Amino acid sequence: MSYPVHRMRRLRRTESIRRMVRETSLSPSNLIYPMFVVSGKGIREEIKSLPGNYHVSPDMIVREISEIRKLGISAVLLFGIPEKKDSLATQAYSDDGVVQRAVQEIKEADTGVVVITDVCLCEYTDHGHCGIVKNGQLLNDESLELISRVALSHARAGADMVAPAAMLDGQIKAIRIILDQNGFPDTAIMAYSVKYASILYDMFFKEGVKTVLKFGDKSTHQMDFSNSDEAMREIMLDIEEGADIIMVKPALFYLDIVYRAKNEFKMPLAVYNVSGEFAMVKSMAREGYADETSLCREIFVSLRRAGADLIITYHAKEMARELLKFQQG
Ligand code: PBG
Ligand code: ZN
């Protein structure tokens, strides 16, 4: 049976009908907003290359969080920019580090927003690499010790979830063990399971966390973007080691990976719509090639359709605002 019995256009005739048969939803609760915490007091400065995103000091963060809560955004993902960087990233696991202080502030305010912390050393090392470096090499097992200390200090401050970002082997296991040994069996782990060595992180580094890679690149720990089966092995290992939520990063160029990840593992799945992706949207909008929120909506629905439950995006606030309008309208 086909045309004229079947007419696909019948269910596309009006917006009300289209809404009835829409297969994919997008709501503010799918969104996670990344935030950049700096040391100091009374600071709230827009990040030039990430318009709508700010460097905020710990004392100013609760106000920001209240806005996020009102918009219905589920969670924030905190990054720290320490006052001083050094070769052992000591500010990353200090109890009065910027992220630790920000988490304490947010938790005291009891806003209901889920607090996730990025756990990596590259924002805190003077060379910009994700762990301890010796003779130009990133050491795996030695770095795990520091990375698990970072996770523990975030859990102590009150983080709901920690998000290990370094792509080192065994990092999920090391963190799960140290959290359990120290009385934090309920602190969840959102694993950056599949993080590709991508050109799309540059803006984040230069202006977001003010880090410069002094030598080399990240291709000995982040994934080669030519590979897909390997991504599934990364996820499998993270799940075995204790990941509660898995992540694919970047997002838009990797929809095949997102689709496979959801289908093969049926785990809660986050995607990170990274700084370079944000910049592409901004540039198109600035040139007048497309409307910014329409672009965002199409991108985020595509990510959801591919299988993502959660989307980490610098556009979270604008998108949530738009979605709330749409619901009411
Ligand atoms: C590492 C980290 C990076 C990003 C988020 N966490 C950089 C990297 O892994 O090289 C990139 C995010 C973005 O570009 O938006 N802590
Ligand atoms: Zn890193």
Short mmCIF file of C-alpha atoms and ligand atoms in Angstrom, two decimals:
data_model
loop_
_atom_site.label_atom_id
_atom_site.label_comp_id
_atom_site.label_asym_id
_atom_site.label_seq_id
_atom_site.Cartn_x
_atom_site.Cartn_y
_atom_site.Cartn_z
CA MET A 1 0.00 0.00 0.00
CA SER A 2 1.31 3.35 -0.87
CA TYR A 3 0.28 6.68 -2.32
CA PRO A 4 -2.48 7.84 -2.45
CA VAL A 5 -3.51 5.82 0.64
CA HIS A 6 -0.41 6.94 2.46
CA ARG A 7 0.29 10.63 2.61
CA MET A 8 3.14 11.52 4.94
CA ARG A 9 2.15 15.15 4.83
CA ARG A 10 -1.10 14.53 6.78
CA LEU A 11 0.75 14.52 10.07
CA ARG A 12 2.83 17.55 9.15
CA ARG A 13 -0.12 19.78 8.37
CA THR A 14 -0.22 21.92 11.52
CA GLU A 15 2.14 22.61 14.40
CA SER A 16 -0.34 21.00 16.82
CA ILE A 17 -0.32 17.77 14.84
CA ARG A 18 3.44 17.84 14.41
CA ARG A 19 3.81 18.21 18.15
CA MET A 20 1.69 15.06 18.72
CA VAL A 21 4.00 12.86 16.69
CA ARG A 22 7.32 14.43 17.62
CA GLU A 23 9.76 11.65 18.54
CA THR A 24 12.48 13.57 20.34
CA SER A 25 12.14 16.01 23.21
CA LEU A 26 14.46 18.73 24.42
CA SER A 27 14.03 20.31 27.83
CA PRO A 28 16.14 22.49 30.15
CA SER A 29 16.61 19.43 32.36
CA ASN A 30 18.71 17.89 29.57
CA LEU A 31 21.21 20.73 29.82
CA ILE A 32 24.37 21.14 31.88
CA TYR A 33 26.04 24.54 32.15
CA PRO A 34 29.85 24.72 32.42
CA MET A 35 31.19 27.43 34.73
CA PHE A 36 34.67 28.87 35.26
CA VAL A 37 35.68 29.67 38.80
CA VAL A 38 38.57 32.09 39.35
CA SER A 39 40.33 33.11 42.54
CA GLY A 40 39.59 36.48 44.08
CA LYS A 41 36.53 38.33 45.31
CA GLY A 42 33.62 40.06 43.62
CA ILE A 43 34.63 38.92 40.14
CA ARG A 44 32.17 38.31 37.31
CA GLU A 45 33.83 38.92 33.95
CA GLU A 46 32.51 37.82 30.60
CA ILE A 47 34.88 35.51 28.71
CA LYS A 48 35.56 37.22 25.39
CA SER A 49 35.56 34.15 23.18
CA LEU A 50 32.64 32.57 25.05
CA PRO A 51 30.00 35.33 25.16
CA GLY A 52 27.36 34.72 27.83
CA ASN A 53 29.89 32.82 29.95
CA TYR A 54 31.83 34.30 32.84
CA HIS A 55 34.85 34.00 35.03
CA VAL A 56 33.28 34.06 38.49
CA SER A 57 34.88 34.09 41.94
CA PRO A 58 33.55 31.66 44.58
CA ASP A 59 31.75 34.41 46.52
CA MET A 60 29.74 35.37 43.42
CA ILE A 61 28.74 31.92 42.32
CA VAL A 62 25.52 31.41 44.27
CA ARG A 63 23.81 34.26 42.47
CA GLU A 64 24.64 32.65 39.15
CA ILE A 65 23.35 29.31 40.37
CA SER A 66 19.99 30.77 41.40
CA GLU A 67 19.47 31.93 37.83
CA ILE A 68 20.37 28.50 36.50
CA ARG A 69 17.91 26.90 38.84
CA LYS A 70 15.10 29.20 37.76
CA LEU A 71 15.74 28.22 34.17
CA GLY A 72 15.34 24.53 35.04
CA ILE A 73 18.87 23.55 34.05
CA SER A 74 19.84 20.33 35.83
CA ALA A 75 23.45 20.77 36.69
CA VAL A 76 26.59 22.86 36.51
CA LEU A 77 30.04 21.57 35.60
CA LEU A 78 32.75 23.52 37.40
CA PHE A 79 36.23 24.32 36.09
CA GLY A 80 38.86 26.09 38.16
CA ILE A 81 41.45 28.66 37.21
CA PRO A 82 43.93 28.79 40.09
CA GLU A 83 45.95 31.82 41.02
CA LYS A 84 49.20 29.93 40.48
CA LYS A 85 49.96 26.98 38.24
CA ASP A 86 52.86 24.61 38.96
CA SER A 87 54.31 21.31 37.73
CA LEU A 88 52.40 19.23 40.31
CA ALA A 89 49.07 21.07 39.99
CA THR A 90 48.98 21.57 43.76
CA GLN A 91 46.05 23.99 43.62
CA ALA A 92 43.92 21.26 42.05
CA TYR A 93 43.71 19.20 45.26
CA SER A 94 44.04 21.93 47.85
CA ASP A 95 41.07 22.08 50.25
CA ASP A 96 40.78 25.81 49.72
CA GLY A 97 41.19 25.68 45.93
CA VAL A 98 38.78 27.72 43.83
CA VAL A 99 36.53 24.83 42.83
CA GLN A 100 36.44 23.42 46.35
CA ARG A 101 35.40 26.84 47.71
CA ALA A 102 32.79 27.33 45.02
CA VAL A 103 31.28 23.91 45.71
CA GLN A 104 31.06 24.71 49.42
CA GLU A 105 29.27 27.97 48.68
CA ILE A 106 26.77 26.31 46.36
CA LYS A 107 26.09 23.48 48.77
CA GLU A 108 25.52 25.87 51.67
CA ALA A 109 22.97 27.75 49.59
CA ASP A 110 21.08 24.48 49.03
CA THR A 111 19.77 25.40 45.58
CA GLY A 112 19.00 21.91 44.35
CA VAL A 113 21.25 22.35 41.32
CA VAL A 114 23.45 19.27 40.87
CA VAL A 115 27.12 20.13 41.22
CA ILE A 116 29.56 18.30 38.97
CA THR A 117 33.28 19.09 39.02
CA ASP A 118 35.76 18.63 36.20
CA VAL A 119 38.64 16.52 37.47
CA CYS A 120 41.83 17.07 35.51
CA LEU A 121 45.20 18.65 36.11
CA CYS A 122 45.65 20.65 32.91
CA GLU A 123 44.02 23.81 34.28
CA TYR A 124 46.48 23.67 37.19
CA THR A 125 49.81 22.63 35.65
CA ASP A 126 52.28 25.19 34.37
CA HIS A 127 53.00 23.03 31.30
CA GLY A 128 49.29 22.56 30.53
CA HIS A 129 49.34 18.77 30.40
CA CYS A 130 46.77 16.58 32.15
CA GLY A 131 49.14 14.95 34.63
CA ILE A 132 52.72 14.57 35.76
CA VAL A 133 55.23 14.96 32.96
CA LYS A 134 58.74 13.50 32.93
CA ASN A 135 61.16 13.78 30.01
CA GLY A 136 58.35 15.06 27.86
CA GLN A 137 56.14 12.05 28.65
CA LEU A 138 52.80 12.12 30.43
CA LEU A 139 53.05 9.53 33.20
CA ASN A 140 49.92 7.45 33.71
CA ASP A 141 50.01 5.73 37.08
CA GLU A 142 51.85 8.52 38.89
CA SER A 143 49.22 10.99 37.66
CA LEU A 144 46.36 8.79 38.86
CA GLU A 145 47.44 9.41 42.41
CA LEU A 146 47.06 13.17 42.01
CA ILE A 147 43.86 12.91 40.02
CA SER A 148 42.20 10.79 42.68
CA ARG A 149 43.27 13.35 45.28
CA VAL A 150 41.52 16.05 43.26
CA ALA A 151 38.34 13.96 43.13
CA LEU A 152 38.44 13.33 46.86
CA SER A 153 38.88 17.02 47.67
CA HIS A 154 35.87 17.86 45.48
CA ALA A 155 33.78 15.16 47.18
CA ARG A 156 34.80 16.52 50.59
CA ALA A 157 33.66 19.98 49.52
CA GLY A 158 30.26 18.49 48.67
CA ALA A 159 30.27 17.76 44.94
CA ASP A 160 27.43 15.49 43.82
CA MET A 161 29.47 14.09 40.95
CA VAL A 162 33.06 14.22 39.79
CA ALA A 163 33.95 14.19 36.11
CA PRO A 164 37.42 12.79 35.38
CA ALA A 165 38.54 14.35 32.09
CA ALA A 166 42.14 13.23 31.61
CA MET A 167 41.65 10.04 29.53
CA LEU A 168 44.28 8.26 31.63
CA ASP A 169 44.00 4.50 31.93
CA GLY A 170 42.47 3.36 35.21
CA GLN A 171 41.32 6.79 36.36
CA ILE A 172 37.73 5.75 37.07
CA LYS A 173 38.86 2.81 39.16
CA ALA A 174 41.38 4.90 41.10
CA ILE A 175 38.75 7.52 41.88
CA ARG A 176 36.05 4.99 42.84
CA ILE A 177 38.45 3.34 45.27
CA ILE A 178 39.57 6.53 46.98
CA LEU A 179 36.00 7.86 47.27
CA ASP A 180 34.76 4.60 48.78
CA GLN A 181 37.68 4.36 51.19
CA ASN A 182 36.98 7.85 52.48
CA GLY A 183 33.26 7.58 53.08
CA PHE A 184 31.91 8.88 49.76
CA PRO A 185 30.25 5.80 48.25
CA ASP A 186 27.40 7.96 46.93
CA THR A 187 29.47 10.51 45.05
CA ALA A 188 28.82 9.67 41.40
CA ILE A 189 31.32 9.58 38.55
CA MET A 190 30.54 11.13 35.18
CA ALA A 191 33.35 9.80 33.02
CA TYR A 192 34.75 11.63 30.01
CA SER A 193 34.94 8.14 28.50
CA VAL A 194 35.45 9.10 24.89
CA LYS A 195 37.36 12.29 24.47
CA TYR A 196 38.87 12.83 21.06
CA ALA A 197 42.08 14.77 20.47
CA SER A 198 40.21 17.61 18.79
CA ILE A 199 41.01 21.02 17.36
CA LEU A 200 37.76 22.25 18.89
CA TYR A 201 39.10 22.82 22.42
CA ASP A 202 41.39 25.75 21.63
CA MET A 203 39.10 28.56 22.76
CA PHE A 204 38.39 26.81 26.03
CA PHE A 205 42.09 26.67 26.73
CA LYS A 206 43.19 30.08 25.66
CA GLU A 207 40.50 32.13 27.32
CA GLY A 208 38.36 29.75 29.38
CA VAL A 209 41.05 28.33 31.61
CA LYS A 210 44.03 30.40 30.44
CA THR A 211 46.27 27.44 29.82
CA VAL A 212 49.02 27.15 27.25
CA LEU A 213 50.39 23.78 26.26
CA LYS A 214 54.15 24.34 26.58
CA PHE A 215 55.15 21.38 24.39
CA GLY A 216 53.69 18.38 22.60
CA ASP A 217 50.00 17.62 22.21
CA LYS A 218 47.39 15.38 23.82
CA SER A 219 47.38 12.57 21.30
CA THR A 220 49.00 10.06 23.65
CA HIS A 221 45.96 10.03 25.89
CA GLN A 222 43.01 11.55 24.01
CA MET A 223 41.53 9.45 21.22
CA ASP A 224 42.35 9.47 17.51
CA PHE A 225 39.25 10.81 15.79
CA SER A 226 39.55 8.13 13.10
CA ASN A 227 38.45 5.45 15.55
CA SER A 228 35.05 4.18 16.57
CA ASP A 229 35.47 0.59 17.87
CA GLU A 230 38.17 1.90 20.19
CA ALA A 231 35.65 4.35 21.62
CA MET A 232 33.39 1.44 22.56
CA ARG A 233 36.30 -0.22 24.38
CA GLU A 234 36.98 3.00 26.29
CA ILE A 235 33.35 3.08 27.41
CA MET A 236 33.32 -0.60 28.32
CA LEU A 237 36.38 -0.17 30.52
CA ASP A 238 34.96 2.91 32.25
CA ILE A 239 31.71 1.11 33.03
CA GLU A 240 33.65 -1.84 34.42
CA GLU A 241 35.68 0.55 36.57
CA GLY A 242 32.58 2.17 38.02
CA ALA A 243 31.39 5.03 35.79
CA ASP A 244 27.79 6.09 36.51
CA ILE A 245 27.39 8.35 33.48
CA ILE A 246 29.45 8.09 30.31
CA MET A 247 30.36 10.95 28.00
CA VAL A 248 31.31 11.54 24.39
CA LYS A 249 33.25 14.69 23.50
CA PRO A 250 33.12 16.70 21.24
CA ALA A 251 29.47 16.30 20.24
CA LEU A 252 28.41 17.32 16.76
CA PHE A 253 31.11 15.63 14.65
CA TYR A 254 30.66 12.44 16.66
CA LEU A 255 26.97 11.59 16.37
CA ASP A 256 27.84 8.10 15.12
CA ILE A 257 29.74 7.51 18.34
CA VAL A 258 26.86 8.86 20.42
CA TYR A 259 24.46 6.56 18.60
CA ARG A 260 26.64 3.50 19.05
CA ALA A 261 27.36 4.31 22.69
CA LYS A 262 23.66 4.51 23.57
CA ASN A 263 22.77 1.40 21.64
CA GLU A 264 25.59 -0.76 22.88
CA PHE A 265 25.61 0.24 26.54
CA LYS A 266 22.21 1.71 27.48
CA MET A 267 23.91 3.89 30.08
CA PRO A 268 23.07 7.48 31.01
CA LEU A 269 24.92 9.35 28.30
CA ALA A 270 26.24 12.91 28.24
CA VAL A 271 27.77 14.77 25.31
CA TYR A 272 30.00 17.81 25.53
CA ASN A 273 29.16 20.46 22.95
CA VAL A 274 32.60 22.06 23.20
CA SER A 275 33.94 25.59 22.82
CA GLY A 276 34.76 25.24 19.11
CA GLU A 277 31.22 24.09 18.38
CA PHE A 278 29.89 27.06 20.33
CA ALA A 279 32.13 29.35 18.29
CA MET A 280 30.86 27.95 14.99
CA VAL A 281 27.30 28.80 15.99
CA LYS A 282 28.34 32.25 17.17
CA SER A 283 30.19 32.97 13.94
CA MET A 284 27.25 31.95 11.78
CA ALA A 285 24.92 34.08 13.85
CA ARG A 286 27.29 37.04 13.73
CA GLU A 287 27.55 36.83 9.96
CA GLY A 288 23.77 36.75 9.75
CA TYR A 289 23.78 33.29 8.13
CA ALA A 290 21.37 31.78 10.65
CA ASP A 291 19.36 32.55 13.75
CA GLU A 292 21.33 31.54 16.83
CA THR A 293 18.63 29.86 18.92
CA SER A 294 17.22 28.02 15.87
CA LEU A 295 20.70 26.67 15.21
CA CYS A 296 21.08 25.60 18.82
CA ARG A 297 17.72 23.91 18.89
CA GLU A 298 18.49 21.88 15.77
CA ILE A 299 21.91 20.89 17.09
CA PHE A 300 20.66 19.88 20.53
CA VAL A 301 17.68 17.95 19.19
CA SER A 302 20.09 16.12 16.86
CA LEU A 303 22.25 15.19 19.83
CA ARG A 304 19.19 13.95 21.72
CA ARG A 305 17.96 12.00 18.67
CA ALA A 306 21.36 10.31 18.37
CA GLY A 307 21.04 9.11 21.97
CA ALA A 308 22.34 11.77 24.33
CA ASP A 309 20.49 12.18 27.61
CA LEU A 310 22.50 15.19 28.74
CA ILE A 311 24.12 18.02 26.83
CA ILE A 312 26.92 20.10 28.29
CA THR A 313 26.76 23.46 26.54
CA TYR A 314 27.84 27.09 26.86
CA HIS A 315 24.46 27.91 25.33
CA ALA A 316 22.55 26.29 28.22
CA LYS A 317 21.06 29.49 29.60
CA GLU A 318 19.94 30.93 26.25
CA MET A 319 18.50 27.59 25.17
CA ALA A 320 16.67 27.03 28.46
CA ARG A 321 15.19 30.51 28.26
CA GLU A 322 13.97 29.80 24.74
CA LEU A 323 12.53 26.40 25.69
CA LEU A 324 10.60 27.88 28.60
CA LYS A 325 9.12 30.51 26.30
CA PHE A 326 8.15 27.82 23.82
CA GLN A 327 6.43 25.70 26.49
CA GLN A 328 4.37 28.62 27.68
CA GLY A 329 3.61 29.90 24.18
C1 PBG B 1 40.08 19.14 30.38
C2 PBG B 1 38.98 19.70 29.55
C3 PBG B 1 39.06 20.23 28.26
C4 PBG B 1 37.80 20.65 27.91
C5 PBG B 1 36.97 20.38 28.97
N1 PBG B 1 37.72 19.76 29.97
C6 PBG B 1 40.24 20.40 27.41
C7 PBG B 1 40.95 19.17 26.97
O1 PBG B 1 40.65 18.08 27.38
O2 PBG B 1 41.90 19.27 26.16
C8 PBG B 1 37.41 21.30 26.62
C9 PBG B 1 36.08 21.94 26.65
C10 PBG B 1 35.79 22.84 25.51
O3 PBG B 1 36.57 23.00 24.56
O4 PBG B 1 34.71 23.42 25.55
N2 PBG B 1 39.99 19.48 31.71
ZN ZN B 2 43.22 17.76 31.04
#
